[in-house]
CSV table of C-alpha atoms and ligand atoms in Angstrom, one decimal:
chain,number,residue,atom,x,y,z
U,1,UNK,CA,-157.2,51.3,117.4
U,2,UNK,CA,-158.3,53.4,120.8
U,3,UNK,CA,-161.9,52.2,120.4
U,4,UNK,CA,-163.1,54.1,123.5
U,5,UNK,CA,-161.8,57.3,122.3
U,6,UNK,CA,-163.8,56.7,119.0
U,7,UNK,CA,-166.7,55.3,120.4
U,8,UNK,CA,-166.4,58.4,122.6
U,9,UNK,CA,-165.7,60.9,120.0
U,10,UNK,CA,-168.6,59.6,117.8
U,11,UNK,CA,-170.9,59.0,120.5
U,12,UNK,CA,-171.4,55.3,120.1
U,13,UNK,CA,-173.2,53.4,123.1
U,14,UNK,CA,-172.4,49.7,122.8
U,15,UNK,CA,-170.1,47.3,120.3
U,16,UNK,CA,-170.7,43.5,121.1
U,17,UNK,CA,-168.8,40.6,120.1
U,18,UNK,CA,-169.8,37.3,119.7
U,19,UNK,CA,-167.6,34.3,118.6
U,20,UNK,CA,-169.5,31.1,117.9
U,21,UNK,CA,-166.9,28.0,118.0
U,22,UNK,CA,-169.5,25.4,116.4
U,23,UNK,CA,-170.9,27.8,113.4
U,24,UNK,CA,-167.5,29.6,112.9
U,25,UNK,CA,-169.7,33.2,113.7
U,26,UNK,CA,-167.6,36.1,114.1
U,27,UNK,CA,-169.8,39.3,114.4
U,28,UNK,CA,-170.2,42.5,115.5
U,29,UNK,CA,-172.9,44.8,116.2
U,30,UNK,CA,-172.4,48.5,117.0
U,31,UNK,CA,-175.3,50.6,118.2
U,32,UNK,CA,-175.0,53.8,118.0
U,33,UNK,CA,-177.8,55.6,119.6
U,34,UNK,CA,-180.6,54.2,121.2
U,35,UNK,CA,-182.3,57.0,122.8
U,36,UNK,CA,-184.2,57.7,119.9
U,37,UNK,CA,-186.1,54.6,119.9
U,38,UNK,CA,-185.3,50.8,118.9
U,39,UNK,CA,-181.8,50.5,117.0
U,40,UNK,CA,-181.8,49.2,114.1
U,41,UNK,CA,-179.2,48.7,111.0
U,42,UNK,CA,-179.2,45.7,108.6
U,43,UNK,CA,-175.8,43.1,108.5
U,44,UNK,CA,-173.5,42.4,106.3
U,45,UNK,CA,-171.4,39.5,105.7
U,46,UNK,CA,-168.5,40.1,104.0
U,47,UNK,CA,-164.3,39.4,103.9
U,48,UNK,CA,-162.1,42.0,105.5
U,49,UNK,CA,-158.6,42.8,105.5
U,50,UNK,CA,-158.4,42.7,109.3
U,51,UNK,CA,-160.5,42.7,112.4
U,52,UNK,CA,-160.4,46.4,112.7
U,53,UNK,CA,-161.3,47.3,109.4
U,54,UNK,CA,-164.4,45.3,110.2
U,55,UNK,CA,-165.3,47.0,113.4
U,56,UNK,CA,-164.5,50.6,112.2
U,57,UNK,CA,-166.9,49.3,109.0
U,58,UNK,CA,-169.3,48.4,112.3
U,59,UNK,CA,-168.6,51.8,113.9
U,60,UNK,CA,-169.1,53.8,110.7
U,61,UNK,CA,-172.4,52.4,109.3
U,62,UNK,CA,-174.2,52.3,112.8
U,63,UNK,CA,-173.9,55.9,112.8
U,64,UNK,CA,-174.6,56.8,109.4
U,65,UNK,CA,-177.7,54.8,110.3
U,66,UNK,CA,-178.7,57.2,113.4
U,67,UNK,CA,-178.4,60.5,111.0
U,68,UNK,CA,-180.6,58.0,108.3
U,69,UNK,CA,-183.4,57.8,110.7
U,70,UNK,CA,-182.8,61.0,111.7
U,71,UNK,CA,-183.2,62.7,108.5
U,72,UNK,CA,-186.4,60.2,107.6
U,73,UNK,CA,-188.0,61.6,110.4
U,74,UNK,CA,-188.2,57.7,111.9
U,75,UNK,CA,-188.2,57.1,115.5
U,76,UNK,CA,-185.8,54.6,115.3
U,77,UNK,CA,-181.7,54.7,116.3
U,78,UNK,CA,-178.6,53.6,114.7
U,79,UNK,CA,-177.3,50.3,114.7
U,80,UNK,CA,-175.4,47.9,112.3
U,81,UNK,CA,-174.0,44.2,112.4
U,82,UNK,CA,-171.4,43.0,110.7
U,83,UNK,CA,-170.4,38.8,110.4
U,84,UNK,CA,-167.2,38.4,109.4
U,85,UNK,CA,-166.7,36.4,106.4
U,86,UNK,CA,-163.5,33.7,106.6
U,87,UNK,CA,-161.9,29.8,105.6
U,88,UNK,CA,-163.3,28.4,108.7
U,89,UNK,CA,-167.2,28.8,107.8
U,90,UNK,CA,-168.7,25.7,106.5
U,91,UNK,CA,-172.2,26.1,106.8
U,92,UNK,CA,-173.8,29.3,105.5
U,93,UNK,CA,-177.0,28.3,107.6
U,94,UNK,CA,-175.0,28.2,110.8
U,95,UNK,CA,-173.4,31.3,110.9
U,96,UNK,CA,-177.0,32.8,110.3
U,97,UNK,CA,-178.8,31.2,113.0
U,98,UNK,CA,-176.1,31.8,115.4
U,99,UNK,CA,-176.4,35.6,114.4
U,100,UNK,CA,-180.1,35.0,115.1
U,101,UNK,CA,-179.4,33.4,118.4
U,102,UNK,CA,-177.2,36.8,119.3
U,103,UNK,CA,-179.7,39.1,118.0
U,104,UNK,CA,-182.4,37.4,120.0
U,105,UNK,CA,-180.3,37.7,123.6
U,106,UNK,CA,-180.4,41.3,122.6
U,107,UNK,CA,-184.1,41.3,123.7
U,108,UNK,CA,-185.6,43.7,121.2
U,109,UNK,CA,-182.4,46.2,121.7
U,110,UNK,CA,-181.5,45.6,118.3
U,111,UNK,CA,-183.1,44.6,115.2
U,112,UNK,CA,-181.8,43.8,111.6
U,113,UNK,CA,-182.0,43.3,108.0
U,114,UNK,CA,-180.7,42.5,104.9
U,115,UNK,CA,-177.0,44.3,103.7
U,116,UNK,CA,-173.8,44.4,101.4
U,117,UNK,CA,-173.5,40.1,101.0
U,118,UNK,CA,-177.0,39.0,102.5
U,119,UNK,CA,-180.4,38.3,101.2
U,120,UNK,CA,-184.1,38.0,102.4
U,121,UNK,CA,-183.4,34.2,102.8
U,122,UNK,CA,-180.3,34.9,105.4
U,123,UNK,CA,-183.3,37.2,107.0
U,124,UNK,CA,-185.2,33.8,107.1
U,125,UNK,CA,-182.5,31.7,108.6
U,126,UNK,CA,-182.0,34.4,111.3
U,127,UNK,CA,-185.7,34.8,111.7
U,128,UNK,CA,-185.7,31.0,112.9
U,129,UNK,CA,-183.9,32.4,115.9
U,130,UNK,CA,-185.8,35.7,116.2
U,131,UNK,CA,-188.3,37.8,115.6
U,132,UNK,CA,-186.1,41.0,115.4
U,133,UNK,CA,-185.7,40.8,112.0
U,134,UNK,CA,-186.9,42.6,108.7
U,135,UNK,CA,-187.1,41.8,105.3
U,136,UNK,CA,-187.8,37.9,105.1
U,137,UNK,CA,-189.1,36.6,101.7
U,138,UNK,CA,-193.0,38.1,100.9
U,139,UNK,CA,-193.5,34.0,100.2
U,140,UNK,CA,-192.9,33.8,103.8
U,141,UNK,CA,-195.0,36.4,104.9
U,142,UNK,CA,-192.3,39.4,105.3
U,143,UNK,CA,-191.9,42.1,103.7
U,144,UNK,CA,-189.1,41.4,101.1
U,145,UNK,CA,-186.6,42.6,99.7
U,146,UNK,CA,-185.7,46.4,100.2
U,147,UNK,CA,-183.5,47.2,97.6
U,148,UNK,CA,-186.3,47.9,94.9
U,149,UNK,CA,-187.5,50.5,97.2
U,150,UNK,CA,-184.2,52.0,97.8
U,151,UNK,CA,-183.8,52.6,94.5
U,152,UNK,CA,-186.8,53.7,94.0
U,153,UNK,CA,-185.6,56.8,96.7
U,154,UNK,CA,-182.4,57.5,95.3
U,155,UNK,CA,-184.0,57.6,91.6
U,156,UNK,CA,-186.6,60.3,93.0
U,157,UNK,CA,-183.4,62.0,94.6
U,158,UNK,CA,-181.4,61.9,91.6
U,159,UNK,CA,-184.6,63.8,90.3
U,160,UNK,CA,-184.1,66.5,92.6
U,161,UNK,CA,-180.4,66.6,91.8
U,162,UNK,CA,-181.3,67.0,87.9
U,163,UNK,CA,-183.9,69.7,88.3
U,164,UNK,CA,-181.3,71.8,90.7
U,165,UNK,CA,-178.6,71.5,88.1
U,166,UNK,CA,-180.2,71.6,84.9
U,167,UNK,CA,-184.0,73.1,85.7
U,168,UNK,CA,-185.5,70.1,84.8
U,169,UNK,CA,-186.1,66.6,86.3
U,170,UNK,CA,-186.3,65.1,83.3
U,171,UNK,CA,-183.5,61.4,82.7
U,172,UNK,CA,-183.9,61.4,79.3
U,173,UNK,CA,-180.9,61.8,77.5
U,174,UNK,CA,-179.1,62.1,80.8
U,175,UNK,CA,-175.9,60.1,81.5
U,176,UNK,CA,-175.9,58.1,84.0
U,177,UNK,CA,-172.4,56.7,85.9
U,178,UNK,CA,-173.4,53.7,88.3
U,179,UNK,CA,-170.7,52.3,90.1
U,180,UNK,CA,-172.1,48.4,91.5
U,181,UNK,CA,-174.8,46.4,89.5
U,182,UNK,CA,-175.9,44.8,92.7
U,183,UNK,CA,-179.3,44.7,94.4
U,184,UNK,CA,-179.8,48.4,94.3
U,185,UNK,CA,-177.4,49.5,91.5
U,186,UNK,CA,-179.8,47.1,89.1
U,187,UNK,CA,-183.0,48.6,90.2
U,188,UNK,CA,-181.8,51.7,89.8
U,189,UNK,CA,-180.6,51.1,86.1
U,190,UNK,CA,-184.2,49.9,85.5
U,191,UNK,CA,-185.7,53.0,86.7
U,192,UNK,CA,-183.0,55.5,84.6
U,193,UNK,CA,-183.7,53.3,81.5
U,194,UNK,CA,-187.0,53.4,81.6
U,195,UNK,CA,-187.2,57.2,82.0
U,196,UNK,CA,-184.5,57.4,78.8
U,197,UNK,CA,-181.3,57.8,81.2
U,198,UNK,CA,-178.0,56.7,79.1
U,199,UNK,CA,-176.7,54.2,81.4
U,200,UNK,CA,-172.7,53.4,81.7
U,201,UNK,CA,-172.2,51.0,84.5
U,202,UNK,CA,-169.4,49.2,86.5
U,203,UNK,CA,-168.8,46.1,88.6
U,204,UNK,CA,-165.9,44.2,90.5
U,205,UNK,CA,-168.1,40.8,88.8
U,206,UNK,CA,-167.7,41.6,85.2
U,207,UNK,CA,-170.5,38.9,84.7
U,208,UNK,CA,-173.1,41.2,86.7
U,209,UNK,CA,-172.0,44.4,85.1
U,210,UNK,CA,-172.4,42.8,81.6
U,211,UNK,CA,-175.5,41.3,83.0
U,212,UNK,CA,-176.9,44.7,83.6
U,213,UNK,CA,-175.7,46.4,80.4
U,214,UNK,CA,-177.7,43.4,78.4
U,215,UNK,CA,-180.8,44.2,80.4
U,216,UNK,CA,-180.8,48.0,80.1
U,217,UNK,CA,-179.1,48.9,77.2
U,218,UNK,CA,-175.5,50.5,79.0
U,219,UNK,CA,-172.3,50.6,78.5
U,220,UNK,CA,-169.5,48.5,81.0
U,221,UNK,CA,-166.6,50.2,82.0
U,222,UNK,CA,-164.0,48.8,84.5
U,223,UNK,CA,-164.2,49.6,88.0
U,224,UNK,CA,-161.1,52.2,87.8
U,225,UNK,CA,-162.4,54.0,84.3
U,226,UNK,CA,-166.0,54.9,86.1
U,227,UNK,CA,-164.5,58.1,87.8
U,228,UNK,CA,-163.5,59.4,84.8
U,229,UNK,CA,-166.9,59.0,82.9
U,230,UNK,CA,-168.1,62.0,81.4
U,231,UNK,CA,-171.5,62.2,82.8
U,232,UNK,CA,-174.5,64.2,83.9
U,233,UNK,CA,-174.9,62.4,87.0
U,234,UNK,CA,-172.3,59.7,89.4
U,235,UNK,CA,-174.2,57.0,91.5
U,236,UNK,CA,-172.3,55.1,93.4
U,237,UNK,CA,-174.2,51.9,94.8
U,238,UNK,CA,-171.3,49.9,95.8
U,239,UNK,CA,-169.4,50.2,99.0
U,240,UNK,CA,-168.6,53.2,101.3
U,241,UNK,CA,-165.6,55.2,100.9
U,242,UNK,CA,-165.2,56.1,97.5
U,243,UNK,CA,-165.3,59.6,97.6
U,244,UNK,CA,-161.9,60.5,98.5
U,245,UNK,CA,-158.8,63.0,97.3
U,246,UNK,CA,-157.9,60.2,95.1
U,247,UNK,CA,-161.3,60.0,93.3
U,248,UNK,CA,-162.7,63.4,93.5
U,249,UNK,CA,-160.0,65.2,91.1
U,250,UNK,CA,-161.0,62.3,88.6
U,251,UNK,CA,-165.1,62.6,88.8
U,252,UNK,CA,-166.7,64.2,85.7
U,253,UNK,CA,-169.7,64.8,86.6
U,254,UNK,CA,-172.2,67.3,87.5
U,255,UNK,CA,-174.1,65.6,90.7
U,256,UNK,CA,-172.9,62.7,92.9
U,257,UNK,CA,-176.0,60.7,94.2
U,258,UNK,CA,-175.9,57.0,94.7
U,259,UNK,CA,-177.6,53.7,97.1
U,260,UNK,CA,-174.2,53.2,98.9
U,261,UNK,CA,-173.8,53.9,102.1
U,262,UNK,CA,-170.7,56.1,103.6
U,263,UNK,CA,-169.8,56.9,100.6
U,264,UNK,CA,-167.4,60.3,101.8
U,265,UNK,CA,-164.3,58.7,103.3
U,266,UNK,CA,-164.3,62.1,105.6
U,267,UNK,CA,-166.5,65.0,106.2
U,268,UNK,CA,-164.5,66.8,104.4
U,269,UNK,CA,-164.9,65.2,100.9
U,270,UNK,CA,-168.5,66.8,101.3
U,271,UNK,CA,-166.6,70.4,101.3
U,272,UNK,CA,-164.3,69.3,98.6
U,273,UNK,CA,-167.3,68.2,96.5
U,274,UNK,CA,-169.2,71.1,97.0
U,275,UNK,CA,-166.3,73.5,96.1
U,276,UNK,CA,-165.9,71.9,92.5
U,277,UNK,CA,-169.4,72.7,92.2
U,278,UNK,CA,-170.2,68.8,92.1
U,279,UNK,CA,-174.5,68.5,93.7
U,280,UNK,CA,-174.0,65.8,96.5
U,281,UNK,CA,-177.0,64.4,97.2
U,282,UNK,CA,-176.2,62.7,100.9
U,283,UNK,CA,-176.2,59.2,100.8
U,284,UNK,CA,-178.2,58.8,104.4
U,285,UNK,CA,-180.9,61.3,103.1
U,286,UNK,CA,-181.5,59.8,99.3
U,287,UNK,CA,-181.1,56.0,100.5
U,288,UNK,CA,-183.5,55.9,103.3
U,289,UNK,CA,-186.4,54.0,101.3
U,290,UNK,CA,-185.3,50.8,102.4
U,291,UNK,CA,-186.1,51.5,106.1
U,292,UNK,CA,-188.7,53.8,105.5
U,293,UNK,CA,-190.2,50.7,103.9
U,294,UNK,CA,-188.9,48.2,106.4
U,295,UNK,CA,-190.3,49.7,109.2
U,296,UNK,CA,-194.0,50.7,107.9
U,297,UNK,CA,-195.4,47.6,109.7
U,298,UNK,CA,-193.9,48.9,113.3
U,299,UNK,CA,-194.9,52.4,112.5
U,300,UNK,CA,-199.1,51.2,111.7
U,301,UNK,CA,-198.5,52.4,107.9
U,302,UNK,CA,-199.4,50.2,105.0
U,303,UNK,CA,-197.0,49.0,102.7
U,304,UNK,CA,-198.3,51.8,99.7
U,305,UNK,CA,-197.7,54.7,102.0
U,306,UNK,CA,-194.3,53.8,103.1
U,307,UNK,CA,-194.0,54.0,98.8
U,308,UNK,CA,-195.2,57.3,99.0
U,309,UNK,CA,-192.7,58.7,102.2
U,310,UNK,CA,-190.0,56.9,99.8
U,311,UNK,CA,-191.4,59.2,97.0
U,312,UNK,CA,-191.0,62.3,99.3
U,313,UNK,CA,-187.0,62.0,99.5
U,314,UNK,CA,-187.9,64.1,96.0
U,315,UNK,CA,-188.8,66.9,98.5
U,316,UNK,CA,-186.5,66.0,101.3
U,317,UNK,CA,-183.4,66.6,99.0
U,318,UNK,CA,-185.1,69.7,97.3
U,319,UNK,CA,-185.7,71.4,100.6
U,320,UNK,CA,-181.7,70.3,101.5
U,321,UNK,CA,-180.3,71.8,98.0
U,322,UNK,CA,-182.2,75.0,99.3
U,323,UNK,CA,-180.8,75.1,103.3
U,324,UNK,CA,-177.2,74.6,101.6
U,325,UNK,CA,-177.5,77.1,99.2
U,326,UNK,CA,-178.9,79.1,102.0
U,327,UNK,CA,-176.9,78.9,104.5
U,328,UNK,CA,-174.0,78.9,102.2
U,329,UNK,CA,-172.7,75.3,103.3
U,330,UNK,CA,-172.0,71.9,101.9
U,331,UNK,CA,-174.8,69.6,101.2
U,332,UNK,CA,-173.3,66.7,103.3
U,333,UNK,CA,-172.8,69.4,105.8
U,334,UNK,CA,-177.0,70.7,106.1
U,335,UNK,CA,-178.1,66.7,105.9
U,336,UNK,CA,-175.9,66.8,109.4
U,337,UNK,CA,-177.0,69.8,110.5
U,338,UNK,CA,-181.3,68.5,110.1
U,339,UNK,CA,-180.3,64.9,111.3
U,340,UNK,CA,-178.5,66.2,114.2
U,341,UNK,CA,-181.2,68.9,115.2
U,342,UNK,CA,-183.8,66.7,114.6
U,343,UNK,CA,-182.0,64.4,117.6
U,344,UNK,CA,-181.4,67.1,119.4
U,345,UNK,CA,-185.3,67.8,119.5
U,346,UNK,CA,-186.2,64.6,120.3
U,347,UNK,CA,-183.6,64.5,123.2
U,348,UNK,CA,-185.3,67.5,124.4
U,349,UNK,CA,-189.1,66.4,124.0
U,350,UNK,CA,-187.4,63.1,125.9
U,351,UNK,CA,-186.6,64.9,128.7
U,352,UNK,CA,-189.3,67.0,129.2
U,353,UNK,CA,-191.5,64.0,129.0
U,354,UNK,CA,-189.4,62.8,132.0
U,355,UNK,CA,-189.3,66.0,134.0
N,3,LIG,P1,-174.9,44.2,96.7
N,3,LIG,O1,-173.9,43.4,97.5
N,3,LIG,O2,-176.1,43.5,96.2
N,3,LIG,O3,-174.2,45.0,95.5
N,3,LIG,C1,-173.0,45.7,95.6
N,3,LIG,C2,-172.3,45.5,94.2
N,3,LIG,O4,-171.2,46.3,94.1
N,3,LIG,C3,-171.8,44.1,94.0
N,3,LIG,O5,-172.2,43.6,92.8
N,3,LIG,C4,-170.3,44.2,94.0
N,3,LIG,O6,-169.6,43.3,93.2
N,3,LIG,C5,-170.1,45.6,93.6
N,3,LIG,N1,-168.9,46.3,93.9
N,3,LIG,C6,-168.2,46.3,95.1
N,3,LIG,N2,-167.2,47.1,95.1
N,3,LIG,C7,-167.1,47.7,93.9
N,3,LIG,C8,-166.3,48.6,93.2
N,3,LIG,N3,-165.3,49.1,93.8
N,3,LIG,N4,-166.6,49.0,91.9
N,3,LIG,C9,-167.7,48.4,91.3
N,3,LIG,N5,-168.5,47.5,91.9
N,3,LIG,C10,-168.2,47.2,93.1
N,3,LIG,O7,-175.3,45.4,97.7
N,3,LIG,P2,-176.6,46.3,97.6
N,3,LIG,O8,-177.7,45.8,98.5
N,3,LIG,O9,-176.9,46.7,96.2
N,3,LIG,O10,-176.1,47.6,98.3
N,3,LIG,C11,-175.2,48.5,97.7
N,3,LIG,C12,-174.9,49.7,98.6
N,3,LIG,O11,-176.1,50.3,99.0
N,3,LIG,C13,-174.2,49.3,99.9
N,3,LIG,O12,-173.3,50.3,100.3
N,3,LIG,C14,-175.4,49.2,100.9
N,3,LIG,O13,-174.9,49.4,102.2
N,3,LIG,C15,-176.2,50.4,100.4
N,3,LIG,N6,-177.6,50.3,100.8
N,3,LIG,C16,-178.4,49.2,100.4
N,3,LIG,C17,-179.7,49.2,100.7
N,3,LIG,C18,-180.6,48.1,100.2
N,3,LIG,O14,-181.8,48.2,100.3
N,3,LIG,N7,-180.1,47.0,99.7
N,3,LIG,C19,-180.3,50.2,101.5
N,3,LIG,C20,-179.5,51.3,101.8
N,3,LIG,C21,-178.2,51.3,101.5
């Protein structure tokens, strides 16, 4: 992999390394873009099929996380760790404080939270070592976990995706496809079910996907079959790169809008969406509530409000659905063109400031 030419191509300013031989820490952190303020990007600690796979998944999410911000209207840029998960670990604990120990020798360049495969309690282990770190355990006097919240923003964006496609925001009697009954994929069921969404659901751990069908009342299909659900609406809260030429022919849905992250495997996937008149509803715009709520304390707003901004992805998406339409474009494609004039701007205001 040319990592330069990437880095270059994507404009990415710094990918760190760190090797711990006592804890067995393997991790990487790619920031992205710092200029518009502190970057910041949560970590996840997870097996990969080879070093590069982890550092393009690095590369990837740091950026998504700039356009995130971006698109949030936060002042903050994108960042994102990742710890390599392998044989040689032994203690759980370790690994985290090491990461903790890295984060901290970042000086406040970087902060982080929970991700795919961690939990407030890792943020509670690496808080022993820093104090650039969100979402430790409420009990501890942090503020928790995100992924309720998260939920909560792409329910209210699946909302706007509904009332574009059918003239009505209303769940009830909607079908819902949710691919990953983890942190956010569960709250999200919880908020369709309680609204009377028909939920059909999907999960690598059969146990958790069963789990979540007990508790609201859906069907379990296998991870393959949940392409080919029939539905009103796809969600994908797993991992990134499912939307693909291999999956898109298969989806049978009317909107795609889902927790995960990097969900398009390339820009063009939006296009392809968009042309078989699927709604995407862009994962970095309809997942932000998790760092809108993360970040309310550095940003002077109480923990309600930062509810409320979460609330207003409704609007966010709306105004979106109506720039695309507009401009005659892909939804994937306006989200890129706000979060990248929005950066633009604040370049601008930057330098002027400076001049
Ligand atoms: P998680 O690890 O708790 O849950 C992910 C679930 O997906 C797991 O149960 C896993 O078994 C399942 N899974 C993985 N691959 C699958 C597949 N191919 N088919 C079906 N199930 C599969 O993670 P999470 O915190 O719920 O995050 C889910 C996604 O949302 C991730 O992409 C994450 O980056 C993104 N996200 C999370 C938050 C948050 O607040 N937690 C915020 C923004 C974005």
């Amino acid at each position: 992999m040319d990592i330069f030419k990437y880095m270059t191509e994507h404009g990415h300013e710094q990918l760190i390394f760190r090797h711990d031989q006592q804890s067995g820490l393997k991790a990487i952190i790619s920031i992205h873009d710092s200029s518009p303020g502190v970057a910041l990007g949560g970590v996840r600690y997870k097996a990969y099929a080879s070093e590069e796979e982890a550092i393009i998944d690095a590369l990837r999410l740091s950026e998504a996380m700039t356009y995130k911000f971006a698109g949030a209207g936060l002042n903050h840029g994108g960042a994102k760790a990742v710890i390599i998960k392998h044989e040689g670990i032994r203690s759980r604990k370790e690994v985290f404080k090491s990461f903790g120990r890295l984060v901290e020798s970042l000086q406040g360049r970087f902060g982080t939270g929970e991700d795919v495969g961690t939990n407030p309690e890792d943020m509670a282990v690496i808080a022993t070592e820093t104090k650039h770190v969100f979402g430790i355990p409420e009990a501890l006097g942090g503020e928790g976990d995100p992924s309720p919240i998260t939920a909560l923003g792409v329910y209210q964006g699946i909302r706007a995706g509904l009332e574009e496609a059918f003239g009505s925001d209303r769940v009830a009697g909607k079908v819902i496809a949710i691919q990953g009954c983890g942190n956010v994929g569960r709250h999200l069921a919880r908020y369709l079910h309680e609204q009377g969404g028909r939920l059909v659901v999907s999960d690598l751990l059969e146990e958790q996907a069963q789990q979540t069908a007990k508790e609201f009342n859906a069907t379990v299909v296998n991870p393959e079959q949940i392409y080919e659900v029939a539905c009103d609406v796809f969600a994908p809260c797993a991992l990134g790169a499912i939307l693909n030429d291999r999956t898109i022919p298969r989806l049978k849905c009317r909107i795609v809008g889902g927790g995960a992250n990097n969900q398009l495997s390339d820009a063009v996937d939006g296009r392809m969406l968009h042309e078989r008149g699927i709604l995407y509803l862009p994962d970095f715009i309809i997942n932000a509530g998790g760092v809108i709520f993360l970040t309310h304390g550095l940003r002077g707003r109480s923990r309600a409000e930062s509810l409320e901004e979460t609330k207003n992805i409704y609007h966010t998406l709306k105004n979106l659905i109506e720039i695309s339409k507009r401009e005659k474009i892909a939804t994937s494609e306006a989200a890129l063109m706000l979060a990248r004039r929005r950066l633009a701007q604040d370049k601008n205001s930057f330098s002027h400031q400076q001049a």
